[in-house]
């Protein structure tokens, strides 16, 4: 006596389960082979983006410091120019604009 379940015999069900399991395993292996390198690439890209962000922040700080130093130099140059003009006036009797 053969038993049927939903119109299929037990050996047919066993075949379907075996085929389904094999296909599932094959799909899982293919997905792993495709997705693992993709995940690694995304991780590397994230690290690169973070490094670029850090570099950008460092560069912004450096630029700010350079701008501050530049402003200091301009201020010092103005003071020197005023001293030079004062000395020219004192030594040569020159006034500003001559």
Coordinates of N, CA, C and O in Angstrom, one line a residue:
X1 N 0.8 -1.2 0.0 CA 0.0 0.0 0.0 C 0.9 1.2 0.0 O 1.8 1.4 0.8
X2 N 0.6 2.1 -0.9 CA 1.4 3.4 -1.0 C 0.5 4.5 -0.5 O -0.7 4.6 -0.7
X3 N 1.2 5.4 0.3 CA 0.5 6.5 0.9 C 0.7 7.7 0.0 O 1.8 8.0 -0.5
X4 N -0.4 8.4 -0.1 CA -0.3 9.7 -0.9 C -0.6 10.9 0.0 O -1.4 10.7 1.0
X5 N 0.1 12.0 -0.2 CA -0.2 13.2 0.5 C -0.3 14.3 -0.5 O 0.7 14.6 -1.2
X6 N -1.4 15.0 -0.6 CA -1.6 16.0 -1.6 C -1.3 15.5 -3.0 O -0.8 16.2 -3.8
X7 N -1.7 14.3 -3.2 CA -1.6 13.7 -4.6 C -0.2 13.2 -4.9 O 0.0 12.8 -6.1
X8 N 0.8 13.3 -4.0 CA 2.1 12.8 -4.3 C 2.5 11.6 -3.3 O 2.1 11.7 -2.2
X9 N 3.2 10.7 -3.9 CA 3.7 9.6 -3.0 C 4.9 10.1 -2.2 O 5.5 11.1 -2.5
X10 N 5.2 9.3 -1.1 CA 6.2 9.7 -0.2 C 7.6 9.8 -0.9 O 8.3 10.7 -0.7
X11 N 7.9 8.9 -1.9 CA 9.1 9.0 -2.6 C 9.2 10.2 -3.4 O 10.3 10.8 -3.6
X12 N 8.1 10.7 -4.0 CA 8.0 11.9 -4.8 C 8.3 13.1 -3.9 O 9.0 14.0 -4.2
X13 N 7.7 13.1 -2.7 CA 7.9 14.2 -1.7 C 9.4 14.2 -1.3 O 10.0 15.3 -1.2
X14 N 10.0 13.0 -1.1 CA 11.4 13.0 -0.7 C 12.3 13.6 -1.9 O 13.2 14.3 -1.6
X15 N 11.9 13.3 -3.1 CA 12.7 13.8 -4.2 C 12.5 15.3 -4.3 O 13.5 16.1 -4.5
X16 N 11.3 15.8 -4.1 CA 11.1 17.3 -4.1 C 11.9 18.0 -3.0 O 12.5 19.0 -3.2
X17 N 11.9 17.4 -1.8 CA 12.6 18.0 -0.7 C 14.1 18.0 -1.0 O 14.8 18.9 -0.7
X18 N 14.6 16.9 -1.5 CA 16.1 16.8 -1.9 C 16.4 17.8 -2.9 O 17.4 18.5 -2.8
X19 N 15.6 18.0 -4.0 CA 15.8 19.0 -5.0 C 15.8 20.4 -4.4 O 16.6 21.2 -4.7
X20 N 14.8 20.6 -3.6 CA 14.6 21.9 -3.0 C 15.8 22.3 -2.1 O 16.3 23.4 -2.1
X21 N 16.2 21.3 -1.3 CA 17.4 21.5 -0.5 C 18.7 21.8 -1.3 O 19.5 22.6 -0.9
X22 N 18.8 21.0 -2.4 CA 20.0 21.2 -3.2 C 20.0 22.6 -3.9 O 21.0 23.3 -3.9
X23 N 18.8 23.0 -4.4 CA 18.7 24.4 -4.9 C 18.9 25.4 -3.9 O 19.6 26.4 -4.2
X24 N 18.3 25.2 -2.7 CA 18.5 26.2 -1.6 C 20.0 26.4 -1.3 O 20.5 27.5 -1.1
X25 N 20.7 25.2 -1.2 CA 22.1 25.3 -0.9 C 22.9 26.0 -2.0 O 23.8 26.8 -1.7
X26 N 22.6 25.7 -3.3 CA 23.3 26.3 -4.4 C 23.0 27.8 -4.4 O 23.9 28.6 -4.6
X27 N 21.8 28.2 -4.1 CA 21.4 29.6 -4.1 C 22.2 30.3 -3.0 O 22.7 31.4 -3.1
X28 N 22.3 29.7 -1.8 CA 23.0 30.2 -0.7 C 24.5 30.4 -1.0 O 25.1 31.4 -0.6
X29 N 25.1 29.4 -1.6 CA 26.5 29.5 -2.0 C 26.7 30.6 -3.0 O 27.7 31.4 -2.8
X30 N 25.9 30.7 -4.0 CA 26.0 31.8 -5.0 C 25.8 33.2 -4.3 O 26.6 34.1 -4.5
X31 N 24.8 33.3 -3.5 CA 24.6 34.6 -2.8 C 25.8 34.9 -1.9 O 26.2 36.1 -1.9
X32 N 26.4 33.9 -1.2 CA 27.5 34.2 -0.4 C 28.7 34.6 -1.2 O 29.4 35.5 -0.8
X33 N 28.9 34.0 -2.4 CA 30.0 34.3 -3.2 C 29.9 35.7 -3.8 O 30.9 36.4 -4.0
X34 N 28.7 36.1 -4.0 CA 28.4 37.5 -4.6 C 28.4 38.5 -3.4 O 29.0 39.6 -3.6
X35 N 27.7 38.2 -2.4 CA 27.4 39.2 -1.3 C 28.6 39.5 -0.4 O 28.8 40.6 0.0
X36 N 29.4 38.5 -0.2 CA 30.6 38.7 0.7 C 31.6 39.7 0.1 O 32.0 40.6 0.8
X37 N 32.0 39.5 -1.2 CA 32.9 40.5 -1.7 C 32.2 41.9 -1.8 O 32.9 42.9 -1.6
X38 N 30.9 42.0 -2.0 CA 30.2 43.2 -2.0 C 30.2 43.9 -0.7 O 30.5 45.1 -0.5
X39 N 30.0 43.1 0.4 CA 30.1 43.6 1.7 C 31.4 44.1 2.1 O 31.6 45.2 2.7
X40 N 32.5 43.4 1.7 CA 33.8 43.8 1.9 C 34.1 45.1 1.2 O 34.8 46.0 1.7
X41 N 33.7 45.2 0.0 CA 33.8 46.5 -0.8 C 33.1 47.7 -0.1 O 33.7 48.8 0.0
X42 N 32.0 47.4 0.4 CA 31.2 48.5 1.0 C 31.9 48.9 2.3 O 32.0 50.1 2.6
X43 N 32.4 47.9 3.1 CA 33.2 48.2 4.3 C 34.4 49.0 4.0 O 34.7 50.0 4.7
X44 N 35.1 48.7 2.9 CA 36.3 49.4 2.5 C 36.0 50.8 2.1 O 36.7 51.8 2.4
X45 N 34.9 51.0 1.4 CA 34.4 52.3 1.0 C 34.0 53.1 2.2 O 34.4 54.3 2.2
X46 N 33.4 52.6 3.2 CA 33.0 53.3 4.4 C 34.3 53.8 5.1 O 34.3 54.9 5.6
X47 N 35.3 52.9 5.2 CA 36.5 53.3 5.9 C 37.2 54.5 5.1 O 37.7 55.4 5.7
X48 N 37.2 54.4 3.8 CA 37.8 55.4 3.0 C 37.1 56.7 3.1 O 37.7 57.8 3.3
X49 N 35.7 56.7 3.2 CA 35.0 57.9 3.4 C 35.2 58.5 4.7 O 35.4 59.7 4.9
X50 N 35.3 57.7 5.8 CA 35.6 58.2 7.1 C 37.0 58.8 7.1 O 37.2 59.9 7.7
X51 N 38.0 58.2 6.5 CA 39.3 58.8 6.4 C 39.3 60.1 5.7 O 40.0 61.1 6.1
X52 N 38.6 60.2 4.6 CA 38.5 61.5 3.9 C 37.8 62.5 4.7 O 38.2 63.7 4.7
X53 N 36.8 62.2 5.5 CA 36.1 63.1 6.4 C 37.1 63.6 7.4 O 37.1 64.8 7.7
X54 N 37.9 62.7 8.0 CA 38.9 63.2 9.0 C 39.9 64.1 8.4 O 40.3 65.0 9.0
X55 N 40.4 63.7 7.2 CA 41.4 64.6 6.5 C 40.8 65.9 6.2 O 41.5 66.9 6.4
X56 N 39.6 66.0 5.8 CA 38.9 67.3 5.5 C 38.8 68.1 6.8 O 39.1 69.3 6.8
X57 N 38.5 67.5 7.9 CA 38.4 68.2 9.2 C 39.8 68.7 9.6 O 39.9 69.9 10.0
X58 N 40.8 67.9 9.4 CA 42.2 68.3 9.8 C 42.6 69.5 8.9 O 43.2 70.4 9.3
X59 N 42.3 69.4 7.6 CA 42.7 70.5 6.7 C 42.0 71.8 7.0 O 42.6 72.8 6.9
X60 N 40.7 71.7 7.4 CA 40.0 72.9 7.8 C 40.6 73.5 9.0 O 40.7 74.8 9.1
X61 N 41.0 72.7 10.0 CA 41.7 73.3 11.2 C 43.0 73.9 10.8 O 43.4 75.0 11.3
X62 N 43.8 73.3 9.9 CA 45.0 73.9 9.5 C 44.8 75.2 8.7 O 45.6 76.1 8.9
X63 N 43.8 75.2 7.9 CA 43.5 76.5 7.2 C 43.1 77.6 8.1 O 43.6 78.7 8.0
X64 N 42.3 77.2 9.1 CA 42.0 78.2 10.1 C 43.2 78.8 10.8 O 43.3 80.0 11.0
X65 N 44.1 77.9 11.2 CA 45.4 78.4 11.9 C 46.2 79.2 10.9 O 46.7 80.3 11.4
X66 N 46.3 78.8 9.7 CA 47.0 79.7 8.7 C 46.4 81.0 8.5 O 47.1 82.1 8.4
X67 N 45.1 81.1 8.5 CA 44.4 82.3 8.3 C 44.6 83.2 9.5 O 44.9 84.4 9.4
X68 N 44.6 82.6 10.7 CA 44.9 83.4 11.9 C 46.4 84.0 11.9 O 46.6 85.1 12.2
X69 N 47.3 83.1 11.5 CA 48.7 83.6 11.4 C 48.9 84.7 10.3 O 49.6 85.6 10.5
X70 N 48.2 84.5 9.2 CA 48.2 85.5 8.2 C 47.7 86.9 8.7 O 48.3 87.9 8.4
X71 N 46.6 86.8 9.4 CA 46.0 88.1 10.0 C 47.0 88.7 10.9 O 47.2 89.9 11.0
X72 N 47.7 87.9 11.7 CA 48.7 88.4 12.7 C 49.9 89.1 11.9 O 50.3 90.2 12.2
X73 N 50.3 88.4 10.8 CA 51.4 89.0 10.0 C 50.9 90.3 9.3 O 51.7 91.3 9.3
X74 N 49.7 90.4 8.9 CA 49.2 91.6 8.3 C 49.2 92.7 9.4 O 49.6 93.9 9.1
X75 N 48.7 92.4 10.6 CA 48.8 93.4 11.7 C 50.2 93.8 12.0 O 50.4 95.0 12.1
X76 N 51.1 92.9 12.0 CA 52.5 93.3 12.3 C 53.1 94.1 11.2 O 53.8 95.1 11.4
X77 N 52.7 93.8 9.9 CA 53.2 94.6 8.8 C 52.7 96.1 8.9 O 53.4 97.0 8.6
X78 N 51.4 96.2 9.3 CA 50.8 97.6 9.4 C 51.6 98.4 10.5 O 51.9 99.5 10.3
X79 N 51.9 97.7 11.6 CA 52.7 98.4 12.6 C 54.0 98.8 12.1 O 54.5 99.9 12.4
X80 N 54.7 97.9 11.4 CA 56.0 98.2 10.9 C 55.9 99.4 9.9 O 56.8 100.3 9.9
X81 N 54.9 99.4 9.0 CA 54.8 100.5 8.0 C 54.6 101.8 8.8 O 55.1 102.8 8.4
X82 N 53.8 101.8 9.8 CA 53.6 103.0 10.6 C 54.9 103.4 11.2 O 55.2 104.6 11.2
X83 N 55.7 102.5 11.8 CA 57.0 102.9 12.3 C 57.9 103.4 11.3 O 58.6 104.4 11.5
X84 N 57.9 102.8 10.1 CA 58.8 103.3 9.0 C 58.4 104.7 8.6 O 59.2 105.6 8.4
X85 N 57.1 105.0 8.5 CA 56.6 106.3 8.1 C 57.0 107.3 9.2 O 57.4 108.4 8.9
X86 N 56.9 106.9 10.4 CA 57.3 107.8 11.5 C 58.7 108.1 11.5 O 59.2 109.2 11.7
X87 N 59.6 107.1 11.2 CA 61.0 107.3 11.1 C 61.4 108.2 9.9 O 62.2 109.0 10.0
X88 N 60.7 107.9 8.8 CA 60.9 108.7 7.6 C 60.6 110.2 7.9 O 61.3 111.1 7.5
X89 N 59.5 110.4 8.6 CA 59.1 111.8 9.0 C 60.1 112.4 9.9 O 60.5 113.6 9.7
X90 N 60.6 111.6 10.8 CA 61.6 112.1 11.8 C 62.9 112.4 11.2 O 63.5 113.4 11.4
X91 N 63.4 111.4 10.3 CA 64.7 111.6 9.7 C 64.7 112.5 8.5 O 65.6 113.4 8.4
X92 N 63.8 112.4 7.7 CA 63.8 113.1 6.4 C 62.8 114.3 6.4 O 62.8 115.0 5.4
X93 N 62.0 114.4 7.4 CA 61.0 115.4 7.5 C 59.9 115.2 6.5 O 59.2 116.1 6.1
X94 N 59.8 114.0 6.1 CA 58.7 113.6 5.2 C 57.4 113.4 5.9 O 57.4 112.8 7.0
X95 N 56.3 113.8 5.4 CA 55.0 113.5 6.0 C 54.3 112.5 5.1 O 54.7 112.3 4.0
X96 N 53.3 112.0 5.6 CA 52.6 110.9 4.9 C 52.0 111.5 3.6 O 51.5 112.6 3.5
X97 N 52.2 110.7 2.5 CA 51.7 111.1 1.2 C 52.7 111.8 0.3 O 52.4 112.1 -0.8
X98 N 53.9 112.0 0.8 CA 54.9 112.7 0.0 C 55.7 111.7 -0.8 O 55.9 110.6 -0.4

